[in-house]
mmCIF file of C-alpha atoms in Angstrom:
data_model
loop_
_atom_site.group_PDB
_atom_site.id
_atom_site.type_symbol
_atom_site.label_atom_id
_atom_site.label_comp_id
_atom_site.label_asym_id
_atom_site.label_seq_id
_atom_site.Cartn_x
_atom_site.Cartn_y
_atom_site.Cartn_z
ATOM 1 C CA MET X 1 -39.168 -42.263 -62.523
ATOM 2 C CA THR X 2 -35.931 -44.012 -61.589
ATOM 3 C CA ASP X 3 -34.186 -40.701 -60.961
ATOM 4 C CA ILE X 4 -37.031 -39.490 -58.730
ATOM 5 C CA ARG X 5 -36.967 -42.754 -56.793
ATOM 6 C CA SER X 6 -33.191 -42.507 -56.421
ATOM 7 C CA LEU X 7 -33.440 -38.928 -55.162
ATOM 8 C CA GLY X 8 -36.082 -40.038 -52.677
ATOM 9 C CA SER X 9 -33.832 -42.845 -51.439
ATOM 10 C CA TRP X 10 -30.912 -40.450 -51.005
ATOM 11 C CA ALA X 11 -33.139 -38.014 -49.128
ATOM 12 C CA ALA X 12 -34.320 -40.802 -46.842
ATOM 13 C CA LEU X 13 -30.745 -41.978 -46.278
ATOM 14 C CA LEU X 14 -29.692 -38.427 -45.460
ATOM 15 C CA ALA X 15 -32.539 -38.047 -42.968
ATOM 16 C CA VAL X 16 -31.863 -41.352 -41.206
ATOM 17 C CA SER X 17 -28.130 -40.609 -41.143
ATOM 18 C CA ALA X 18 -28.761 -37.219 -39.559
ATOM 19 C CA VAL X 19 -30.993 -38.726 -36.862
ATOM 20 C CA LEU X 20 -28.456 -41.443 -36.014
ATOM 21 C CA ALA X 21 -25.540 -39.000 -36.063
ATOM 22 C CA TYR X 22 -27.435 -36.629 -33.762
ATOM 23 C CA GLY X 23 -28.233 -39.441 -31.340
ATOM 24 C CA LEU X 24 -24.625 -40.650 -31.303
ATOM 25 C CA THR X 25 -23.468 -37.062 -30.777
ATOM 26 C CA LEU X 26 -25.750 -36.720 -27.770
ATOM 27 C CA ALA X 27 -24.294 -39.984 -26.464
ATOM 28 C CA ARG X 28 -20.848 -38.393 -26.913
ATOM 29 C CA PHE X 29 -19.540 -41.011 -29.322
ATOM 30 C CA PRO X 30 -16.478 -39.881 -31.296
ATOM 31 C CA ALA X 31 -16.878 -39.832 -35.085
ATOM 32 C CA ALA X 32 -20.675 -39.717 -34.739
ATOM 33 C CA LEU X 33 -20.887 -38.125 -38.189
ATOM 34 C CA LEU X 34 -19.115 -41.177 -39.603
ATOM 35 C CA LEU X 35 -20.912 -43.805 -37.515
ATOM 36 C CA GLY X 36 -24.434 -42.494 -38.118
ATOM 37 C CA PRO X 37 -24.227 -42.445 -41.934
ATOM 38 C CA MET X 38 -22.397 -45.786 -41.976
ATOM 39 C CA LEU X 39 -25.035 -47.566 -39.874
ATOM 40 C CA ALA X 40 -27.837 -45.972 -41.892
ATOM 41 C CA ALA X 41 -26.181 -47.012 -45.166
ATOM 42 C CA ILE X 42 -25.810 -50.616 -43.981
ATOM 43 C CA GLY X 43 -29.539 -50.710 -43.276
ATOM 44 C CA PHE X 44 -30.417 -49.195 -46.652
ATOM 45 C CA GLY X 45 -27.996 -51.433 -48.534
ATOM 46 C CA VAL X 46 -29.214 -54.648 -46.947
ATOM 47 C CA SER X 47 -32.855 -53.615 -47.428
ATOM 48 C CA GLY X 48 -32.283 -53.413 -51.186
ATOM 49 C CA ALA X 49 -31.706 -49.709 -51.859
ATOM 50 C CA ARG X 50 -29.749 -49.348 -55.115
ATOM 51 C CA LEU X 51 -27.534 -46.512 -53.989
ATOM 52 C CA LYS X 52 -23.840 -46.029 -54.584
ATOM 53 C CA VAL X 53 -21.455 -43.224 -53.650
ATOM 54 C CA PRO X 54 -19.803 -41.914 -56.849
ATOM 55 C CA LYS X 55 -16.086 -42.667 -56.928
ATOM 56 C CA PRO X 56 -15.081 -38.973 -57.320
ATOM 57 C CA GLY X 57 -17.091 -38.140 -54.201
ATOM 58 C CA PHE X 58 -15.349 -40.843 -52.193
ATOM 59 C CA LEU X 59 -11.899 -39.781 -53.429
ATOM 60 C CA GLY X 60 -12.688 -36.153 -52.606
ATOM 61 C CA ALA X 61 -13.753 -37.133 -49.091
ATOM 62 C CA GLN X 62 -10.511 -39.045 -48.605
ATOM 63 C CA ALA X 63 -8.510 -36.016 -49.772
ATOM 64 C CA ILE X 64 -10.292 -33.818 -47.211
ATOM 65 C CA ILE X 65 -9.488 -36.283 -44.414
ATOM 66 C CA GLY X 66 -5.878 -36.357 -45.623
ATOM 67 C CA CYS X 67 -5.666 -32.578 -45.168
ATOM 68 C CA LEU X 68 -7.274 -32.858 -41.740
ATOM 69 C CA VAL X 69 -4.578 -35.309 -40.691
ATOM 70 C CA ALA X 70 -1.803 -33.166 -42.211
ATOM 71 C CA HIS X 71 -2.774 -30.288 -39.923
ATOM 72 C CA SER X 72 -1.831 -32.324 -36.857
ATOM 73 C CA VAL X 73 1.738 -33.119 -37.928
ATOM 74 C CA ASN X 74 4.307 -31.458 -35.694
ATOM 75 C CA PRO X 75 8.062 -31.794 -34.993
ATOM 76 C CA GLU X 76 7.423 -33.667 -31.724
ATOM 77 C CA ILE X 77 5.670 -36.594 -33.355
ATOM 78 C CA VAL X 78 8.312 -36.740 -36.079
ATOM 79 C CA GLY X 79 10.959 -36.988 -33.370
ATOM 80 C CA THR X 80 9.013 -39.770 -31.659
ATOM 81 C CA LEU X 81 8.756 -41.747 -34.880
ATOM 82 C CA LEU X 82 12.444 -41.318 -35.629
ATOM 83 C CA GLY X 83 13.483 -42.174 -32.100
ATOM 84 C CA ASP X 84 11.237 -45.237 -31.764
ATOM 85 C CA GLY X 85 11.040 -46.219 -35.408
ATOM 86 C CA PHE X 86 12.391 -49.727 -34.825
ATOM 87 C CA LEU X 87 9.792 -50.464 -32.146
ATOM 88 C CA ILE X 88 6.952 -49.066 -34.266
ATOM 89 C CA LEU X 89 8.111 -51.135 -37.243
ATOM 90 C CA ALA X 90 8.133 -54.210 -35.016
ATOM 91 C CA VAL X 91 4.524 -53.515 -33.981
ATOM 92 C CA VAL X 92 3.558 -53.092 -37.639
ATOM 93 C CA LEU X 93 5.185 -56.396 -38.588
ATOM 94 C CA VAL X 94 3.538 -58.220 -35.690
ATOM 95 C CA THR X 95 0.130 -56.863 -36.720
ATOM 96 C CA VAL X 96 0.689 -57.941 -40.323
ATOM 97 C CA ALA X 97 1.777 -61.368 -39.081
ATOM 98 C CA ALA X 98 -1.409 -61.641 -36.995
ATOM 99 C CA GLY X 99 -3.521 -60.927 -40.071
ATOM 100 C CA ALA X 100 -1.572 -63.508 -42.065
ATOM 101 C CA ALA X 101 -2.073 -66.111 -39.320
ATOM 102 C CA VAL X 102 -5.824 -65.482 -39.356
ATOM 103 C CA GLY X 103 -5.876 -65.807 -43.151
ATOM 104 C CA TRP X 104 -3.959 -69.076 -42.879
ATOM 105 C CA GLY X 105 -6.486 -70.394 -40.354
ATOM 106 C CA LEU X 106 -9.450 -69.446 -42.567
ATOM 107 C CA THR X 107 -7.800 -71.259 -45.447
ATOM 108 C CA ARG X 108 -7.071 -74.405 -43.447
ATOM 109 C CA LEU X 109 -10.664 -74.486 -42.214
ATOM 110 C CA GLN X 110 -11.866 -73.933 -45.813
ATOM 111 C CA VAL X 111 -13.932 -70.900 -44.777
ATOM 112 C CA LEU X 112 -12.479 -68.913 -47.685
ATOM 113 C CA PRO X 113 -10.157 -69.612 -50.633
ATOM 114 C CA GLY X 114 -6.461 -69.124 -49.838
ATOM 115 C CA THR X 115 -5.620 -65.941 -51.734
ATOM 116 C CA THR X 116 -8.983 -64.417 -50.859
ATOM 117 C CA ALA X 117 -8.394 -65.118 -47.167
ATOM 118 C CA ALA X 118 -4.931 -63.557 -47.467
ATOM 119 C CA TRP X 119 -6.094 -60.263 -48.961
ATOM 120 C CA GLY X 120 -9.268 -60.181 -46.891
ATOM 121 C CA SER X 121 -7.414 -60.567 -43.598
ATOM 122 C CA SER X 122 -4.617 -58.113 -44.470
ATOM 123 C CA PRO X 123 -4.777 -55.160 -42.044
ATOM 124 C CA GLY X 124 -4.375 -52.421 -44.631
ATOM 125 C CA GLY X 125 -6.556 -49.972 -46.533
ATOM 126 C CA ALA X 126 -9.726 -51.748 -47.644
ATOM 127 C CA ALA X 127 -9.920 -50.142 -51.094
ATOM 128 C CA ALA X 128 -6.241 -50.853 -51.803
ATOM 129 C CA MET X 129 -6.584 -54.484 -50.699
ATOM 130 C CA VAL X 130 -9.617 -55.044 -52.931
ATOM 131 C CA ALA X 131 -7.822 -53.549 -55.939
ATOM 132 C CA MET X 132 -4.701 -55.640 -55.422
ATOM 133 C CA ALA X 133 -6.711 -58.787 -54.744
ATOM 134 C CA GLU X 134 -8.452 -58.447 -58.095
ATOM 135 C CA GLU X 135 -5.105 -57.832 -59.801
ATOM 136 C CA TYR X 136 -3.714 -61.072 -58.328
ATOM 137 C CA GLY X 137 -6.722 -63.187 -59.294
ATOM 138 C CA SER X 138 -8.739 -63.340 -56.069
ATOM 139 C CA ASP X 139 -12.502 -62.834 -55.846
ATOM 140 C CA PRO X 140 -12.853 -59.064 -55.203
ATOM 141 C CA ARG X 141 -16.409 -59.483 -53.842
ATOM 142 C CA LEU X 142 -15.266 -61.801 -51.045
ATOM 143 C CA VAL X 143 -12.260 -59.625 -50.276
ATOM 144 C CA ALA X 144 -14.379 -56.462 -50.211
ATOM 145 C CA PHE X 145 -16.970 -58.120 -47.984
ATOM 146 C CA MET X 146 -14.329 -59.328 -45.519
ATOM 147 C CA GLN X 147 -12.472 -56.002 -45.522
ATOM 148 C CA TYR X 148 -15.576 -53.884 -44.955
ATOM 149 C CA VAL X 149 -16.964 -56.209 -42.293
ATOM 150 C CA ARG X 150 -13.695 -55.600 -40.478
ATOM 151 C CA VAL X 151 -13.883 -51.834 -41.046
ATOM 152 C CA VAL X 152 -17.364 -51.748 -39.505
ATOM 153 C CA VAL X 153 -16.309 -53.897 -36.533
ATOM 154 C CA VAL X 154 -13.176 -51.800 -35.963
ATOM 155 C CA VAL X 155 -15.096 -48.518 -36.190
ATOM 156 C CA LEU X 156 -17.680 -49.738 -33.689
ATOM 157 C CA CYS X 157 -15.050 -51.166 -31.309
ATOM 158 C CA ALA X 158 -12.805 -48.106 -31.535
ATOM 159 C CA SER X 159 -15.700 -45.703 -31.014
ATOM 160 C CA ALA X 160 -16.948 -47.689 -28.027
ATOM 161 C CA MET X 161 -13.420 -47.811 -26.611
ATOM 162 C CA ALA X 162 -12.986 -44.052 -27.032
ATOM 163 C CA ARG X 163 -16.351 -43.433 -25.394
ATOM 164 C CA LEU X 164 -15.475 -45.709 -22.447
ATOM 165 C CA LEU X 165 -12.051 -44.140 -21.935
ATOM 166 C CA ALA X 166 -13.595 -40.667 -22.050
ATOM 167 C CA ASP X 167 -15.936 -41.686 -19.221
ATOM 168 C CA LEU X 168 -13.165 -43.257 -17.154
ATOM 169 C CA GLY X 169 -10.428 -40.719 -17.597
ATOM 170 C CA GLY X 170 -11.852 -37.552 -19.134
ATOM 171 C CA GLU X 171 -10.250 -36.004 -22.195
ATOM 172 C CA THR X 172 -7.345 -37.881 -23.729
ATOM 173 C CA GLY X 173 -4.661 -37.019 -26.229
ATOM 174 C CA ALA X 174 -4.219 -33.769 -28.066
ATOM 175 C CA LYS X 175 -6.741 -31.039 -28.598
ATOM 176 C CA SER X 176 -8.875 -30.878 -31.687
ATOM 177 C CA VAL X 177 -6.955 -29.835 -34.772
ATOM 178 C CA VAL X 178 -9.819 -28.110 -36.547
ATOM 179 C CA PRO X 179 -10.042 -24.314 -36.267
ATOM 180 C CA LYS X 180 -13.527 -22.955 -35.606
ATOM 181 C CA ALA X 181 -13.565 -20.238 -38.247
ATOM 182 C CA PRO X 182 -10.843 -20.654 -40.903
ATOM 183 C CA GLY X 183 -10.293 -17.810 -43.356
ATOM 184 C CA ALA X 184 -11.276 -18.062 -46.986
ATOM 185 C CA LEU X 185 -7.685 -17.939 -48.260
ATOM 186 C CA THR X 186 -6.614 -20.672 -45.843
ATOM 187 C CA VAL X 187 -9.499 -22.882 -46.921
ATOM 188 C CA ALA X 188 -8.705 -22.256 -50.588
ATOM 189 C CA ALA X 189 -5.027 -23.149 -50.020
ATOM 190 C CA THR X 190 -6.041 -26.332 -48.188
ATOM 191 C CA LEU X 191 -8.372 -27.384 -50.996
ATOM 192 C CA GLY X 192 -5.591 -26.687 -53.488
ATOM 193 C CA ILE X 193 -3.240 -28.930 -51.514
ATOM 194 C CA ALA X 194 -5.946 -31.610 -51.438
ATOM 195 C CA ALA X 195 -6.391 -31.477 -55.202
ATOM 196 C CA VAL X 196 -2.683 -31.403 -56.064
ATOM 197 C CA GLY X 197 -1.718 -34.053 -53.503
ATOM 198 C CA ALA X 198 -4.494 -36.432 -54.550
ATOM 199 C CA GLY X 199 -3.823 -35.859 -58.250
ATOM 200 C CA LEU X 200 -0.100 -36.595 -57.934
ATOM 201 C CA ALA X 201 -0.581 -39.639 -55.712
ATOM 202 C CA LEU X 202 -3.246 -41.135 -57.980
ATOM 203 C CA ALA X 203 -1.100 -40.467 -61.052
ATOM 204 C CA LEU X 204 1.776 -42.303 -59.335
ATOM 205 C CA ARG X 205 -0.670 -45.077 -58.358
ATOM 206 C CA LEU X 206 0.170 -44.877 -54.685
ATOM 207 C CA PRO X 207 -2.047 -47.059 -52.451
ATOM 208 C CA ALA X 208 -4.925 -45.040 -50.980
ATOM 209 C CA GLY X 209 -3.498 -42.147 -53.018
ATOM 210 C CA ALA X 210 -6.442 -39.784 -52.548
ATOM 211 C CA LEU X 211 -5.839 -39.928 -48.795
ATOM 212 C CA VAL X 212 -2.068 -40.392 -48.613
ATOM 213 C CA GLY X 213 -1.172 -37.741 -51.217
ATOM 214 C CA PRO X 214 -2.807 -34.741 -49.490
ATOM 215 C CA MET X 215 -1.690 -36.102 -46.132
ATOM 216 C CA LEU X 216 1.989 -36.243 -47.115
ATOM 217 C CA LEU X 217 2.042 -32.995 -49.120
ATOM 218 C CA GLY X 218 0.005 -31.106 -46.543
ATOM 219 C CA ALA X 219 2.099 -32.421 -43.643
ATOM 220 C CA LEU X 220 5.311 -31.318 -45.369
ATOM 221 C CA LEU X 221 4.027 -27.819 -46.151
ATOM 222 C CA HIS X 222 2.353 -27.376 -42.774
ATOM 223 C CA ALA X 223 5.268 -28.664 -40.685
ATOM 224 C CA THR X 224 7.738 -26.432 -42.542
ATOM 225 C CA GLY X 225 5.518 -23.355 -42.256
ATOM 226 C CA TYR X 226 4.882 -22.920 -45.969
ATOM 227 C CA ALA X 227 1.124 -23.449 -45.639
ATOM 228 C CA THR X 228 -1.596 -23.357 -43.004
ATOM 229 C CA MET X 229 -4.171 -26.150 -43.087
ATOM 230 C CA ALA X 230 -7.807 -25.437 -42.187
ATOM 231 C CA LEU X 231 -11.200 -26.689 -43.275
ATOM 232 C CA PRO X 232 -14.749 -25.524 -42.420
ATOM 233 C CA ALA X 233 -16.821 -27.876 -40.271
ATOM 234 C CA PRO X 234 -19.602 -28.425 -42.889
ATOM 235 C CA LEU X 235 -17.047 -29.676 -45.417
ATOM 236 C CA LEU X 236 -15.580 -32.085 -42.882
ATOM 237 C CA ASP X 237 -19.065 -33.287 -41.949
ATOM 238 C CA ALA X 238 -19.802 -34.016 -45.613
ATOM 239 C CA ALA X 239 -16.524 -35.930 -45.964
ATOM 240 C CA TYR X 240 -17.347 -38.020 -42.887
ATOM 241 C CA ALA X 241 -20.804 -38.836 -44.245
ATOM 242 C CA LEU X 242 -19.526 -39.796 -47.708
ATOM 243 C CA ILE X 243 -16.987 -42.217 -46.252
ATOM 244 C CA GLY X 244 -19.608 -43.703 -43.957
ATOM 245 C CA TRP X 245 -22.041 -44.156 -46.867
ATOM 246 C CA TYR X 246 -19.328 -45.624 -49.093
ATOM 247 C CA VAL X 247 -18.544 -48.318 -46.527
ATOM 248 C CA GLY X 248 -22.131 -49.010 -45.476
ATOM 249 C CA LEU X 249 -23.642 -49.266 -48.944
ATOM 250 C CA ARG X 250 -21.212 -52.075 -49.782
ATOM 251 C CA PHE X 251 -23.380 -54.340 -47.637
ATOM 252 C CA THR X 252 -26.194 -55.322 -49.977
ATOM 253 C CA ARG X 253 -28.769 -58.099 -49.754
ATOM 254 C CA GLU X 254 -27.067 -59.952 -52.609
ATOM 255 C CA THR X 255 -23.590 -59.911 -51.100
ATOM 256 C CA LEU X 256 -24.936 -61.017 -47.737
ATOM 257 C CA ARG X 257 -26.784 -63.914 -49.376
ATOM 258 C CA GLU X 258 -23.640 -64.988 -51.224
ATOM 259 C CA MET X 259 -21.338 -64.642 -48.222
ATOM 260 C CA VAL X 260 -23.634 -65.850 -45.426
ATOM 261 C CA HIS X 261 -21.841 -69.197 -45.112
ATOM 262 C CA ALA X 262 -18.531 -67.406 -44.502
ATOM 263 C CA LEU X 263 -19.882 -64.670 -42.216
ATOM 264 C CA PRO X 264 -19.398 -66.484 -38.863
ATOM 265 C CA GLY X 265 -15.789 -67.283 -39.704
ATOM 266 C CA ILE X 266 -15.158 -63.748 -40.946
ATOM 267 C CA LEU X 267 -16.629 -62.221 -37.780
ATOM 268 C CA ALA X 268 -14.649 -64.571 -35.544
ATOM 269 C CA ALA X 269 -11.445 -63.806 -37.447
ATOM 270 C CA THR X 270 -12.125 -60.066 -37.317
ATOM 271 C CA LEU X 271 -12.735 -60.058 -33.564
ATOM 272 C CA LEU X 272 -9.596 -62.148 -33.050
ATOM 273 C CA VAL X 273 -7.449 -59.678 -35.002
ATOM 274 C CA VAL X 274 -8.981 -56.722 -33.126
ATOM 275 C CA ALA X 275 -8.281 -58.458 -29.803
ATOM 276 C CA LEU X 276 -4.679 -59.192 -30.804
ATOM 277 C CA CYS X 277 -4.179 -55.574 -31.846
ATOM 278 C CA GLY X 278 -5.628 -54.465 -28.505
ATOM 279 C CA GLY X 279 -3.012 -56.592 -26.748
ATOM 280 C CA PHE X 280 -0.264 -55.063 -28.875
ATOM 281 C CA ALA X 281 -1.605 -51.607 -28.030
ATOM 282 C CA PHE X 282 -1.421 -52.313 -24.310
ATOM 283 C CA GLY X 283 2.191 -53.412 -24.674
ATOM 284 C CA LEU X 284 2.974 -50.300 -26.714
ATOM 285 C CA THR X 285 1.813 -48.028 -23.876
ATOM 286 C CA ARG X 286 4.411 -49.694 -21.640
ATOM 287 C CA LEU X 287 7.206 -48.896 -24.084
ATOM 288 C CA LEU X 288 6.238 -45.453 -25.409
ATOM 289 C CA PRO X 289 4.827 -42.332 -23.695
ATOM 290 C CA ILE X 290 1.409 -42.600 -25.368
ATOM 291 C CA ASP X 291 -2.097 -43.248 -24.028
ATOM 292 C CA PHE X 292 -3.960 -46.501 -24.657
ATOM 293 C CA LEU X 293 -6.526 -44.968 -27.012
ATOM 294 C CA THR X 294 -3.791 -43.626 -29.293
ATOM 295 C CA ALA X 295 -2.034 -47.004 -29.220
ATOM 296 C CA PHE X 296 -5.305 -48.872 -29.872
ATOM 297 C CA LEU X 297 -6.179 -46.712 -32.878
ATOM 298 C CA ALA X 298 -2.626 -46.948 -34.202
ATOM 299 C CA THR X 299 -2.697 -50.747 -34.151
ATOM 300 C CA SER X 300 -6.364 -51.176 -35.158
ATOM 301 C CA PRO X 301 -6.766 -53.141 -38.412
ATOM 302 C CA GLY X 302 -9.299 -50.705 -39.850
ATOM 303 C CA GLY X 303 -9.453 -48.326 -42.795
ATOM 304 C CA LEU X 304 -6.992 -45.444 -42.794
ATOM 305 C CA ASP X 305 -9.667 -42.792 -43.319
ATOM 306 C CA SER X 306 -12.107 -44.197 -40.748
ATOM 307 C CA VAL X 307 -9.423 -44.484 -38.069
ATOM 308 C CA ALA X 308 -8.316 -40.903 -38.792
ATOM 309 C CA ILE X 309 -11.846 -39.606 -38.235
ATOM 310 C CA ILE X 310 -12.180 -41.489 -34.949
ATOM 311 C CA ALA X 311 -8.761 -40.305 -33.773
ATOM 312 C CA VAL X 312 -9.718 -36.680 -34.389
ATOM 313 C CA GLY X 313 -13.114 -37.065 -32.747
ATOM 314 C CA ALA X 314 -11.609 -38.827 -29.729
ATOM 315 C CA LYS X 315 -8.777 -36.262 -29.468
ATOM 316 C CA ALA X 316 -6.095 -38.928 -29.723
ATOM 317 C CA ASP X 317 -2.627 -38.246 -31.148
ATOM 318 C CA VAL X 318 -3.672 -38.189 -34.799
ATOM 319 C CA SER X 319 -0.166 -37.865 -36.236
ATOM 320 C CA PHE X 320 1.128 -40.907 -34.392
ATOM 321 C CA VAL X 321 -1.947 -42.981 -35.268
ATOM 322 C CA LEU X 322 -1.757 -42.205 -38.975
ATOM 323 C CA ALA X 323 2.029 -42.590 -39.136
ATOM 324 C CA VAL X 324 1.750 -46.161 -37.851
ATOM 325 C CA GLN X 325 -1.294 -46.903 -40.020
ATOM 326 C CA THR X 326 0.396 -45.564 -43.161
ATOM 327 C CA LEU X 327 3.582 -47.514 -42.486
ATOM 328 C CA ARG X 328 1.519 -50.668 -42.054
ATOM 329 C CA LEU X 329 -0.383 -50.035 -45.277
ATOM 330 C CA PHE X 330 2.809 -49.860 -47.296
ATOM 331 C CA THR X 331 4.202 -52.910 -45.470
ATOM 332 C CA VAL X 332 1.101 -54.911 -46.362
ATOM 333 C CA LEU X 333 1.314 -53.837 -49.998
ATOM 334 C CA LEU X 334 4.955 -54.931 -50.159
ATOM 335 C CA THR X 335 4.430 -58.277 -48.430
ATOM 336 C CA GLY X 336 0.890 -59.009 -49.645
ATOM 337 C CA PRO X 337 1.686 -61.029 -52.792
ATOM 338 C CA LEU X 338 4.190 -63.238 -50.942
ATOM 339 C CA LEU X 339 1.811 -63.795 -48.019
ATOM 340 C CA ALA X 340 -1.044 -64.591 -50.412
ATOM 341 C CA LYS X 341 1.020 -67.315 -52.084
ATOM 342 C CA TRP X 342 2.089 -68.736 -48.712
ATOM 343 C CA ILE X 343 -1.463 -68.799 -47.367
ATOM 344 C CA ALA X 344 -2.823 -70.312 -50.594
ATOM 345 C CA ARG X 345 -0.469 -73.268 -50.099
ATOM 346 C CA ALA X 346 -2.193 -73.963 -46.769
ATOM 347 C CA ALA X 347 -5.419 -74.936 -48.553
ATOM 348 C CA PRO X 348 -6.190 -78.676 -48.350
ATOM 349 C CA ARG X 349 -5.709 -80.400 -51.699
ATOM 350 C CA SER X 350 -9.164 -81.955 -51.618
ATOM 351 C CA GLY X 351 -12.262 -79.860 -51.183
ATOM 352 C CA THR X 352 -10.434 -76.593 -51.702
ATOM 353 C CA LEU X 353 -12.506 -73.551 -52.440
ATOM 354 C CA GLU X 354 -10.039 -72.146 -54.956
ATOM 355 C CA PRO X 355 -11.410 -71.950 -58.495
#
């Protein structure tokens, strides 16, 4: 009976996701096949549906997105990163500092415990932040809630921004990187790269390894001409939906009930970080020959995979966006423990929320 009920819930989620994705597609929102499933999953999760995306499915979806990103790597963007590496690193450090400042403020106001606020406000990959937070003794539920609230807010803001810019200025950025009808051998080679890249990265315990591994391996082979990257549209659509469901189903009735007292502070902090990143993006367009949408996505404090999907759908410069996002992820992982200790010291001695 439970299995039948679960299958019925998945079928209902699929149907609602399809309707929302179709509506968002008609409204010309980028990443509609991510947004629709994510919004549907939030509704199902909060309403009490006991659904969960299997971890292998989520990792496989990340590997597919990694290959999609790898296809867009070209010598021009590599030259840009090498030529303006110092400036890009400065933007990354400023964004990390903004997240740390927000975490410090949440700690001082006793909205969240110190180390939890540190990991929750870190602008890196959500899954990696949750894993490291648990390793360093923070409450992974609070960190996951804060991280995925921010992912949802960033996805909605970035999609709305891309939609607005498309109306104001027409098409932006590069053309779509996905061939219409890839050959069977090309698809097989791409899936092989996804499997090998993800397997190696996960074995080496790289952060967001299922995404980063195929992205790095595929980019190297594609840029050097040793492999051609291509994926059929239905497979990409499935990857988008799985990532959207994975994020949305994290929002359950129980977690909302437990975190409701912190939600206003989390939302305010999230919007503040997004606004700060938007300001950094505007400054970046004055220093580099890139459009605002590309700069906004590059500096957005969202999930690596979600931002990649939006960048592709909005026809932004995917390589530049993911290069900055990946650099920031590794920067956060290197500085995270030190920042967590510094922010934890900001907690008032009396009435602290730390266990």
